Tab-separated table of C-alpha atoms in Angstrom:
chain	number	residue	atom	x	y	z
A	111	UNK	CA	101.267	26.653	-35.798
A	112	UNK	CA	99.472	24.863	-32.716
A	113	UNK	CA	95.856	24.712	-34.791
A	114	UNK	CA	98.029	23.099	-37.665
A	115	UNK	CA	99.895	20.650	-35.703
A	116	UNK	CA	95.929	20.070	-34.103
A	117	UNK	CA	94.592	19.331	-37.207
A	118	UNK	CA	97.247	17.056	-38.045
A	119	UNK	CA	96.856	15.275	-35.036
A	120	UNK	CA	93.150	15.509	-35.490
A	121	UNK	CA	93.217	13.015	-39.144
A	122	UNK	CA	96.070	10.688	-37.530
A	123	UNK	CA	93.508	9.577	-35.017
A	124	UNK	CA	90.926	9.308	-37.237
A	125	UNK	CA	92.321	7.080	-39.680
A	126	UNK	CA	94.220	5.145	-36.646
A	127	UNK	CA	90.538	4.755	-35.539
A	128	UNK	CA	90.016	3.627	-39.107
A	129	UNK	CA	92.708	0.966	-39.082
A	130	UNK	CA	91.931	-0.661	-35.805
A	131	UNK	CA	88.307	-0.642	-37.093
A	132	UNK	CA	89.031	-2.404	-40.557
A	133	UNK	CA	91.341	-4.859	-38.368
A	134	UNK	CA	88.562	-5.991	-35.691
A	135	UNK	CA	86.323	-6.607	-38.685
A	136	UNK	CA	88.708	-8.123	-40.693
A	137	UNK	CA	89.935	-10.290	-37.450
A	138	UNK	CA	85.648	-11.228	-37.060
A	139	UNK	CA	85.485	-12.097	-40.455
A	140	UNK	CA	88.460	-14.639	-40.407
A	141	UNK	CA	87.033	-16.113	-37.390
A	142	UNK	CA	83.918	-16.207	-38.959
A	143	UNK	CA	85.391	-18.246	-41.652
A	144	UNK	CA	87.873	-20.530	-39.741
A	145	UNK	CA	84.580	-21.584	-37.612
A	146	UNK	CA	82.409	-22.008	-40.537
A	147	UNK	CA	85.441	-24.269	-41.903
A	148	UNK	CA	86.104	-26.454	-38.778
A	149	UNK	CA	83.525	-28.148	-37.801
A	150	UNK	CA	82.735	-31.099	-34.999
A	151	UNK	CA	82.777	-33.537	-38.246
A	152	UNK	CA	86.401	-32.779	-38.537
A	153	UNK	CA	86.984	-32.182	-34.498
A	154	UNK	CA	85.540	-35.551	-33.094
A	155	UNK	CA	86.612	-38.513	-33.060
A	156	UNK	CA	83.766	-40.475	-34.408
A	157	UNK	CA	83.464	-44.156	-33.615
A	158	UNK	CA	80.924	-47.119	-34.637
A	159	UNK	CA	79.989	-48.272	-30.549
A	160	UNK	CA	76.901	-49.707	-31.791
A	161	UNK	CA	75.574	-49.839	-27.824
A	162	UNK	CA	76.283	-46.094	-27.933
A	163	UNK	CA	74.912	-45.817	-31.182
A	164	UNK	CA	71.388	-47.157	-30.196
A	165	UNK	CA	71.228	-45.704	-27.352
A	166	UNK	CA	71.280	-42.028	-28.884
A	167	UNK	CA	68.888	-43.096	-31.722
A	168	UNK	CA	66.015	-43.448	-28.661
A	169	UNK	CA	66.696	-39.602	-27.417
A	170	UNK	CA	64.258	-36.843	-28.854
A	171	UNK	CA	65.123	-33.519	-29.568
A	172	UNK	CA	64.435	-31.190	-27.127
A	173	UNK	CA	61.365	-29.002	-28.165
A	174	UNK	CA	60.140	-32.351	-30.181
A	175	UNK	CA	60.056	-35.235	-27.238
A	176	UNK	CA	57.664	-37.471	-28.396
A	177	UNK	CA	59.671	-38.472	-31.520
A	178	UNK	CA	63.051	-40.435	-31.185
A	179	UNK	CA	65.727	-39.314	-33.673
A	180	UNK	CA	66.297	-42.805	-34.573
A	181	UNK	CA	62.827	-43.697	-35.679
A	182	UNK	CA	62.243	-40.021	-37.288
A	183	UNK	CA	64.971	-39.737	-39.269
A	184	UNK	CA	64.521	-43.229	-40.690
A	185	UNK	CA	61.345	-43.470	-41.630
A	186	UNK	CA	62.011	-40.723	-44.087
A	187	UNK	CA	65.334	-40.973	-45.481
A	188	UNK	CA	68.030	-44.063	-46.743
A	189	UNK	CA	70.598	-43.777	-44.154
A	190	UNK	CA	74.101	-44.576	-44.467
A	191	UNK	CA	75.296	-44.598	-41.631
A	192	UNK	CA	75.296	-43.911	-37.630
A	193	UNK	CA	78.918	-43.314	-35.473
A	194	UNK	CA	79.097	-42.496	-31.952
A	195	UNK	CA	81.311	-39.376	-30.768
A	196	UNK	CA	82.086	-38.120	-27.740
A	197	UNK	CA	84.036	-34.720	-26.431
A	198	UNK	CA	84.237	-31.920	-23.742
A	199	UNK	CA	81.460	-33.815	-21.792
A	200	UNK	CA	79.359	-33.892	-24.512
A	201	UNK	CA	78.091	-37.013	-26.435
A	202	UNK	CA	77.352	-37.060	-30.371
A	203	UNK	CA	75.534	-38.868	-32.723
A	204	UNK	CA	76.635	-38.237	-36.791
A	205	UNK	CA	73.662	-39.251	-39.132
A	206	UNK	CA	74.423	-39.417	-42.988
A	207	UNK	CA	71.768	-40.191	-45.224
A	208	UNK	CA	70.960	-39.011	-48.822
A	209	UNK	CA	68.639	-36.521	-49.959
A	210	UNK	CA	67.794	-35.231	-53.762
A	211	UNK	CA	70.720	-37.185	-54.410
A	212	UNK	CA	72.849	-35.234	-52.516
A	213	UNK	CA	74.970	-36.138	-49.339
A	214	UNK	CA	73.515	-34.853	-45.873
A	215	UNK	CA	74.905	-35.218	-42.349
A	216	UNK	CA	73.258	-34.247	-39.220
A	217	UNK	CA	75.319	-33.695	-35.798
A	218	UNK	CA	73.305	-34.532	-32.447
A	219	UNK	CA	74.687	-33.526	-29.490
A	220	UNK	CA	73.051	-34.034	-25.962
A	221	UNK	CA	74.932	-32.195	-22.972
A	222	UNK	CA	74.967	-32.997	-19.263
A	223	UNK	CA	71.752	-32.016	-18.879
A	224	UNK	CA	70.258	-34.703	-21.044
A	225	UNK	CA	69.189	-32.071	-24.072
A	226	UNK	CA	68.850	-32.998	-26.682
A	227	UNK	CA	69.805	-30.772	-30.541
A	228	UNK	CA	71.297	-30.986	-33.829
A	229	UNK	CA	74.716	-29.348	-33.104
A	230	UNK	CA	75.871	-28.848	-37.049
A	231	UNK	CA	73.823	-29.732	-40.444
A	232	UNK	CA	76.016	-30.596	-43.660
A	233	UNK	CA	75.472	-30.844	-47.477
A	234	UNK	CA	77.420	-32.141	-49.610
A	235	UNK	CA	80.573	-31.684	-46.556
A	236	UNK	CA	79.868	-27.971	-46.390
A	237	UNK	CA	78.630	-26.868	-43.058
A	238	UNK	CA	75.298	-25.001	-43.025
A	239	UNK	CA	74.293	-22.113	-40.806
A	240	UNK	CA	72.280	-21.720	-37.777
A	241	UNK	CA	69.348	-20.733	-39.653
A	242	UNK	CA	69.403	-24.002	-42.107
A	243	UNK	CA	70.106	-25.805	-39.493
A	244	UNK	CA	66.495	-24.370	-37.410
A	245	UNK	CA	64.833	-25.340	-41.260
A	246	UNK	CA	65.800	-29.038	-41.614
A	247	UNK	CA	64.936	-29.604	-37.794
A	248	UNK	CA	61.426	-28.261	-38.265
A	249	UNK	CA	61.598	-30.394	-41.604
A	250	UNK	CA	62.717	-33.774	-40.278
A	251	UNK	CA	61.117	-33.621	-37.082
A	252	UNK	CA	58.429	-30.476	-37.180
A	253	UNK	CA	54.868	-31.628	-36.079
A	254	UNK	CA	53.420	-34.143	-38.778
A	255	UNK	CA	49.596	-34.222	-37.381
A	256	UNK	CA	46.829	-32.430	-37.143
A	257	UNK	CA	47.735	-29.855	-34.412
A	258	UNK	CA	45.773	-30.173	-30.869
A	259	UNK	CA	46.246	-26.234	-30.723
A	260	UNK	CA	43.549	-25.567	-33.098
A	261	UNK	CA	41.051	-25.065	-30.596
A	262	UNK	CA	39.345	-21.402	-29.995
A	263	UNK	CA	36.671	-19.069	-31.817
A	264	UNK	CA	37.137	-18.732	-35.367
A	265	UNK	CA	34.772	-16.478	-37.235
A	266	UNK	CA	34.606	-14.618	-40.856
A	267	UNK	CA	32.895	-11.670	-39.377
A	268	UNK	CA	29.177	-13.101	-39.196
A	269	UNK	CA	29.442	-16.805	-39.276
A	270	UNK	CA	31.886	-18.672	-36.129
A	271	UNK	CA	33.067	-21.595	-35.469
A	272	UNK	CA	34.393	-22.284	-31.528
A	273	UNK	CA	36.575	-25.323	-31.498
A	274	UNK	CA	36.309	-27.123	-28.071
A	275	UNK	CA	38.876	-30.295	-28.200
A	276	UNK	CA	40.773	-31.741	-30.751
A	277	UNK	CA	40.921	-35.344	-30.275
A	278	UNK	CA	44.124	-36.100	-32.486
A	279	UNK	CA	44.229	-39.823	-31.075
A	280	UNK	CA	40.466	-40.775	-32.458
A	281	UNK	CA	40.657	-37.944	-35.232
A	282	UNK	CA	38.109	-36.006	-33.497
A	283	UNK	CA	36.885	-31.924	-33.578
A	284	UNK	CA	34.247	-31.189	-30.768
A	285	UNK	CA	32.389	-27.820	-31.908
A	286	UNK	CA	29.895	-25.564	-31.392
A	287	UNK	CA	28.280	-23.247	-34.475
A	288	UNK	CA	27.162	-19.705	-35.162
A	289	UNK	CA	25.637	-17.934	-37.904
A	290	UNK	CA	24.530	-14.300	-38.507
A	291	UNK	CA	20.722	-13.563	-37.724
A	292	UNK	CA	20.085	-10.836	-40.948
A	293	UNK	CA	16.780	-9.371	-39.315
A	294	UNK	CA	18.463	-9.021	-36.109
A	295	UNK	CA	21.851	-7.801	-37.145
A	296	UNK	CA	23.785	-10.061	-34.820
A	297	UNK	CA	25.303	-13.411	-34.104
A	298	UNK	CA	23.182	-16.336	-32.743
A	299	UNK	CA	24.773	-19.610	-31.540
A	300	UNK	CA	22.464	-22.107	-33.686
A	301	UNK	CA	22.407	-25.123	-31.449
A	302	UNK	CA	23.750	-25.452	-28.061
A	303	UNK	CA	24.542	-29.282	-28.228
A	304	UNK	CA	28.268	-30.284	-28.794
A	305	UNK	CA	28.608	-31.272	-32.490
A	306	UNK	CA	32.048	-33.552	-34.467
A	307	UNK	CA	34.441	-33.284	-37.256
A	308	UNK	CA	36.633	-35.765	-38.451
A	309	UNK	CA	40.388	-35.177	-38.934
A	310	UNK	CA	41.191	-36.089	-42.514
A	311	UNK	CA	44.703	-35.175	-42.400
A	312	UNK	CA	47.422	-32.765	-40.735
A	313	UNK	CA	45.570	-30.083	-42.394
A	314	UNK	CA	42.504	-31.279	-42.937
A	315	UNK	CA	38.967	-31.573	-41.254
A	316	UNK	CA	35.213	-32.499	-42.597
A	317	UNK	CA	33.906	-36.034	-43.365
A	318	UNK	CA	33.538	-38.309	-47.077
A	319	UNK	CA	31.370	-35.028	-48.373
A	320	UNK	CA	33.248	-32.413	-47.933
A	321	UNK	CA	36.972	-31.029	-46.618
A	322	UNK	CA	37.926	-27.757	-44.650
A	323	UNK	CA	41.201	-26.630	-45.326
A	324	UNK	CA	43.568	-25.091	-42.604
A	325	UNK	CA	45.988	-22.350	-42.563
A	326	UNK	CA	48.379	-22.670	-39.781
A	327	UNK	CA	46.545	-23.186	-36.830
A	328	UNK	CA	44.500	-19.910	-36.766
A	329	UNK	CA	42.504	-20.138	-39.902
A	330	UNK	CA	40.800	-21.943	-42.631
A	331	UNK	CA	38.519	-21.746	-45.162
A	332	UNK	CA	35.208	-22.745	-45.712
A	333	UNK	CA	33.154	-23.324	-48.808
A	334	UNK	CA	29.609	-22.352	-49.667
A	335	UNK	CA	29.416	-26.036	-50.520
A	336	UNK	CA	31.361	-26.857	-46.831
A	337	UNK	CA	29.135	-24.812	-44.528
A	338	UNK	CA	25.481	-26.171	-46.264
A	339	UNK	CA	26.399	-29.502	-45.505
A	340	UNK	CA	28.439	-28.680	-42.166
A	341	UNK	CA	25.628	-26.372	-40.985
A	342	UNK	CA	22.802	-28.805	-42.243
A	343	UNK	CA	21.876	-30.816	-39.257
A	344	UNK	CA	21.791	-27.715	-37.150
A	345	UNK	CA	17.733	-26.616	-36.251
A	346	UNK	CA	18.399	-23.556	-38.038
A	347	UNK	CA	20.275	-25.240	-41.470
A	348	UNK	CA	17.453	-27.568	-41.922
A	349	UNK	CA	14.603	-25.290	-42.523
A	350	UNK	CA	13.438	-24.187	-45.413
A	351	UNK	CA	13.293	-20.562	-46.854
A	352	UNK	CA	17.118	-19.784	-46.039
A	353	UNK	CA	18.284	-17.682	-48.288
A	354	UNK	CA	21.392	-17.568	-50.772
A	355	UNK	CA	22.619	-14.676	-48.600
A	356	UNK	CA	22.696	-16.383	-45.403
A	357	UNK	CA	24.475	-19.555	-46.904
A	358	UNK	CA	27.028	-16.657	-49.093
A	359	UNK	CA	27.244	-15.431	-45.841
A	360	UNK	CA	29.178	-18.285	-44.635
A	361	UNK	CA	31.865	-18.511	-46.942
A	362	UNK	CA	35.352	-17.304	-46.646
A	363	UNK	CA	38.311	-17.424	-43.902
A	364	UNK	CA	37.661	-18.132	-40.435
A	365	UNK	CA	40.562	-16.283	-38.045
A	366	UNK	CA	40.578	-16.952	-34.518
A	367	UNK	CA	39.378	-14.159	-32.592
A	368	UNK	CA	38.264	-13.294	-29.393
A	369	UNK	CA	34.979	-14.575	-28.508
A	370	UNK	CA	32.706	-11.986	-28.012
A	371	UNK	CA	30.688	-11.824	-24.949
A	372	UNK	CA	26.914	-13.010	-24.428
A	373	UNK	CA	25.775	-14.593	-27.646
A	374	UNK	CA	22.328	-15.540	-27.852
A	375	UNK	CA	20.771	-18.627	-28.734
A	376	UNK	CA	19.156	-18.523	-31.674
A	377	UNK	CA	15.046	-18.339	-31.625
A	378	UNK	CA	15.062	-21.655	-34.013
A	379	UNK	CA	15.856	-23.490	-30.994
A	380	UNK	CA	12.217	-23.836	-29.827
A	381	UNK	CA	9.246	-23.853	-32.175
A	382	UNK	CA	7.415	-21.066	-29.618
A	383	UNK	CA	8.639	-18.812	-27.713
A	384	UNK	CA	9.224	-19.282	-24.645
A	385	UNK	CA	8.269	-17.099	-21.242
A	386	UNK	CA	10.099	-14.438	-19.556
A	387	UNK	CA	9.923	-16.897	-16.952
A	388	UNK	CA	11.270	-20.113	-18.603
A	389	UNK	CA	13.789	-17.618	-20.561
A	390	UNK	CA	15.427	-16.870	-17.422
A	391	UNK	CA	15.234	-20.117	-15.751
A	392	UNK	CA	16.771	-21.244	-19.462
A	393	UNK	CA	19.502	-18.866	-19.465
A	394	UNK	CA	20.640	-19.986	-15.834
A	395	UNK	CA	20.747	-23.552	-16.110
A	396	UNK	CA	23.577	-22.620	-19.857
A	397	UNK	CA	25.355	-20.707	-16.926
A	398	UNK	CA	28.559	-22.580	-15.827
A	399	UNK	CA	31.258	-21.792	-13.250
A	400	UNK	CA	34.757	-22.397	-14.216
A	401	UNK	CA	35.349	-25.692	-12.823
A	402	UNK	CA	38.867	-24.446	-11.178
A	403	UNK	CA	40.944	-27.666	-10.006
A	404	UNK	CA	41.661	-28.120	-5.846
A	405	UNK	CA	45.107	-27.392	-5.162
A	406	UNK	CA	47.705	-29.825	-4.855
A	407	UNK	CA	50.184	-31.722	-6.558
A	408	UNK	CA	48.872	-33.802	-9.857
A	409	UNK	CA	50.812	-37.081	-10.870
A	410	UNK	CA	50.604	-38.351	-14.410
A	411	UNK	CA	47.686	-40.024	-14.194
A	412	UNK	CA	48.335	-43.909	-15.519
A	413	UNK	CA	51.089	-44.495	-13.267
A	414	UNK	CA	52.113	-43.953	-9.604
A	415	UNK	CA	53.295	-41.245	-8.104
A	416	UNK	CA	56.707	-42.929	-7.330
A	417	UNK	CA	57.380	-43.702	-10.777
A	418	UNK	CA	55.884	-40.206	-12.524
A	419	UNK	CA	58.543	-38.490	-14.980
A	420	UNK	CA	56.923	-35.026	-14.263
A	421	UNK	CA	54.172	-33.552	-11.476
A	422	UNK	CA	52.235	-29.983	-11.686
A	423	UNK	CA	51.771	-28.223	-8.475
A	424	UNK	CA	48.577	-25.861	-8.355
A	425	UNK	CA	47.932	-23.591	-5.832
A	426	UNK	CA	46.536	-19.780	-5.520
A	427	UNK	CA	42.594	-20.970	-6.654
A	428	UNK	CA	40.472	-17.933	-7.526
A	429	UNK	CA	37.041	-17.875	-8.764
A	430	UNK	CA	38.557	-18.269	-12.498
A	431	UNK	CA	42.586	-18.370	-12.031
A	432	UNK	CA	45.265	-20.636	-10.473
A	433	UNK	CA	48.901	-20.738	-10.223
A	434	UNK	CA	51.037	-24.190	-11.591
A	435	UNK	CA	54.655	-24.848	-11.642
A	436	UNK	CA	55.774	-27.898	-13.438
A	437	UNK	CA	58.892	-30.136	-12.105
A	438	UNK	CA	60.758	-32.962	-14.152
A	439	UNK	CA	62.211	-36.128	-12.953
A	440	UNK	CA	66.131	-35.837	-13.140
A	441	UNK	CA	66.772	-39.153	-12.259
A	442	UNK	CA	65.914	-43.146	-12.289
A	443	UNK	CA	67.083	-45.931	-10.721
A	444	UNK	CA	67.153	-49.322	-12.213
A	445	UNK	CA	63.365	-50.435	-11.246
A	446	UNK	CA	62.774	-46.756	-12.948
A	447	UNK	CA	61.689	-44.921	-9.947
A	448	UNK	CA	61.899	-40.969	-10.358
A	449	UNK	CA	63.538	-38.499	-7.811
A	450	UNK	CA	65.332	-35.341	-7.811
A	451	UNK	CA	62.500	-33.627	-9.339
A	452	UNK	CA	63.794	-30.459	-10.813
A	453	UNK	CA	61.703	-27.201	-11.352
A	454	UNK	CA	60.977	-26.407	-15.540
A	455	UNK	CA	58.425	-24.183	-15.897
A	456	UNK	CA	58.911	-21.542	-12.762
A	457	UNK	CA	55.127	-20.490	-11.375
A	458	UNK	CA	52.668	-18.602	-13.821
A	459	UNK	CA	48.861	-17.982	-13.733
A	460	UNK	CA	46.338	-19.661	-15.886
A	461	UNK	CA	42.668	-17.949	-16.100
A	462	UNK	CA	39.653	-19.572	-17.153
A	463	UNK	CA	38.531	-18.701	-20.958
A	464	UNK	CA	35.132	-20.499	-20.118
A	465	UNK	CA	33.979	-22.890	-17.679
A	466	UNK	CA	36.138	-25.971	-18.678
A	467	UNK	CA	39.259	-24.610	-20.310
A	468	UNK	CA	41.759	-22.441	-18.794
A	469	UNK	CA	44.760	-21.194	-21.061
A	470	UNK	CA	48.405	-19.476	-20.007
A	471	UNK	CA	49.624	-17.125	-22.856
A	472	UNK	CA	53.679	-16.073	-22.569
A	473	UNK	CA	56.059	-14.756	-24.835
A	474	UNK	CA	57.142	-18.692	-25.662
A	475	UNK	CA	54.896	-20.957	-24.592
A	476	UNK	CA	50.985	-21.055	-25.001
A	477	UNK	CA	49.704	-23.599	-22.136
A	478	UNK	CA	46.397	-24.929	-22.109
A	479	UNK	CA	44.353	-26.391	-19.183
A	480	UNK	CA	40.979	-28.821	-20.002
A	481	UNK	CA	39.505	-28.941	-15.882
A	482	UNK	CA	36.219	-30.255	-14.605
A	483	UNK	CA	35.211	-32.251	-17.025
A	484	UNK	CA	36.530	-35.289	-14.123
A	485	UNK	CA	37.541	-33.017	-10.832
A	486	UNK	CA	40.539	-33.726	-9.686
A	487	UNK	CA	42.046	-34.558	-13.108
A	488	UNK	CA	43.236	-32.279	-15.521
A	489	UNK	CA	44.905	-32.316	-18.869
A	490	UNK	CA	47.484	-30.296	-20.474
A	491	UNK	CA	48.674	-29.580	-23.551
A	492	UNK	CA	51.597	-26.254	-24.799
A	493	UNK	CA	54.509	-28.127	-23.141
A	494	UNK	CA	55.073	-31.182	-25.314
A	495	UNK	CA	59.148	-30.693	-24.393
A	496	UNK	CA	57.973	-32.108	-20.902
A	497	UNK	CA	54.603	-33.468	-20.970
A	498	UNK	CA	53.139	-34.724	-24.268
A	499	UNK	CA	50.328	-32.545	-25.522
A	500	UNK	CA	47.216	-34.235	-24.564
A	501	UNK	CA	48.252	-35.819	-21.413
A	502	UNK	CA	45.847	-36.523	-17.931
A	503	UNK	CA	47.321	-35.543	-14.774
A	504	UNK	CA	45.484	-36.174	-10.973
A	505	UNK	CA	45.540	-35.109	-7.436
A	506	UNK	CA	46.141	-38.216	-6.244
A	507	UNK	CA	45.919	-36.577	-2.423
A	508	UNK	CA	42.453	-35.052	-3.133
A	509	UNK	CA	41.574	-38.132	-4.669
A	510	UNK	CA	42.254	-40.442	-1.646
A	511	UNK	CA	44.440	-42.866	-3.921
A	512	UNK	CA	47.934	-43.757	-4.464
């Protein structure tokens, strides 16, 4: 009798459990719903403050600073209309425009904190989800030029490309070129002198003869036709005899790779060879230190200290390492003077990938460092949120200016 009154008791719980299951995900799902169905278009009180209004058109979104929503949006759509809305300490900014004839509203929101997002993304009046919403941001407001990340070693196994600056402002590529040495087995950098691209377009780099298409920003491809004419000026590309398997032998996709470690010059570079003697003498003069920055604090560099939006503070220099923190300007009074600097990017390590360049690689951000090239100036780019990619920075202490 007790093992049957057990067993009974034994099912009742589980379909109890059952029940209170089916309930909770019944009760998720309805909230699901009822929050997918009421939205902030519905919620806030939207208004047409025209001061607000313009206001909120100059703010940038967050991860995309250097591009007001105002100007983005409307350089690429018809817009219908702007309203102002404001609730729960947070301000909002309703954008409806029309796309593939279809009706589209964004909802901006910037909190107390000054960031800057699209809160909810509507077509047609029915709300979109989080993931559309990541889609048309990257669409509307996603990087539209050539990226300034592009820089590295690229190879296709024998041939390389190493990308030292991209110069986005003049439409610029600094780089230096390697081919594949077929009696020696190995990779030789051809010429040791800094060569140019041009930038063509966001994806594009070459000149009026040819065009190198990129994927991404950590490969393209390159042309039998593209590497003759890009490798032509080089000492080796100009002489005669090459063979159709060394030019083959430069075709394909170039990934970005590690560079591997002591790459000869190639022999091309002098007409005889040259002495144990001069070889060594040679090989010390290509050697380079990494020009690591003096510690200190670094300013934006085209204004004064007292008026700088954001400062990097170095410290910890090693041999071919040093530690920055980044702080942002909280506020401004009304002859725009910055205080209450406020820590962003909490203290990491950069390390040198070769003499000039030193690069910070973390789960979200990639930061890189151009140094010595000026001492006592640096420029960053990997933080555009804060500082726009590109920018100069100086130790105005170390310096001796103000």
């Amino acid at each position: 009798m007790r093992k049957y009154l057990k067993g009974i008791l034994m099912i009742l719980t589980v379909m109890l459990i059952g029940v209170l299951a089916g309930c909770s995900n019944s009760q998720k799902e309805n909230e699901e719903e009822s929050e997918k169905k009421i939205g902030l278009l519905e919620t806030v009180e939207w208004q047409d403050d025209s001061k607000k209004i313009e206001e909120f058109k100059k703010c940038s979104i967050s991860a995309y600073s250097n591009k007001p929503i105002g100007e983005t949006v409307s350089s690429q759509f018809s817009v219908n209309k702007w309203q102002y809305g404001y609730s729960e300490k947070e301000e909002y900014l309703l954008c409806s425009y029309v796309k593939e004839e279809k009706e589209v509203i964004l909802i901006f929101y910037k909190d107390s904190y000054e960031n800057v997002n699209i809160a909810e993304y509507y077509v047609e009046e029915e709300k979109q989800s989080k993931e559309e919403i990541t889609k048309v941001t990257e669409e509307i407001f996603g990087e539209k030029e050539f990226s300034s990340k592009r820089t590295g070693f690229f190879s296709n196994g024998k041939w390389a490309i190493e990308i030292s600056k991209v110069d986005v402002a003049n439409k610029k590529i600094e780089y230096y070129s390697y081919w594949w040495n077929f009696e020696k087995e190995q990779m030789e950098q051809s010429e040791t002198d800094v060569k140019t691209l041009d930038i063509l377009d966001v994806d594009t780099m070459g000149n009026s003869d040819y065009s190198i298409e990129w994927n991404g920003i950590d490969s393209f491809k390159m042309e039998k036709y593209d590497c003759e004419l890009l490798f032509n000026n080089d000492t080796i590309g100009s002489r005669e005899g090459r063979s159709e398997e060394f030019w083959n032998s430069g075709m394909g996709e170039f990934k970005r790779i590690e560079k591997p470690k002591n790459i000869p010059i190639s022999e091309f570079e002098s007409a005889q060879e040259p002495s144990s003697q001069e070889n060594e003498e040679s090989e010390n003069q290509r050697i380079v230190l990494p020009q690591v920055p003096p510690a200190g604090t670094y300013w934006e560099a085209d204004c004064s200290p007292l008026y700088a939006r954001y400062y990097i503070e170095i410290s910890n220099t090693q041999d071919n390492s040093f530690d920055f923190e980044i702080y942002q300007a909280q506020t401004f009074n009304q002859y725009e003077e910055a205080s209450d600097y406020k820590l962003v990017f909490k203290k990491h390590t950069a390390t040198f990938t070769d003499a000039y360049h030193a690069v910070y690689e973390g789960q979200q951000y990639t930061l890189h460092f151009e140094c010595g090239t000026n001492t006592g100036y640096i420029t960053i780019s990997g933080f555009s949120e804060v500082i726009p990619d590109g920018s100069q920075l100086c130790n105005t202490e170390w310096l001796q200016v103000s």
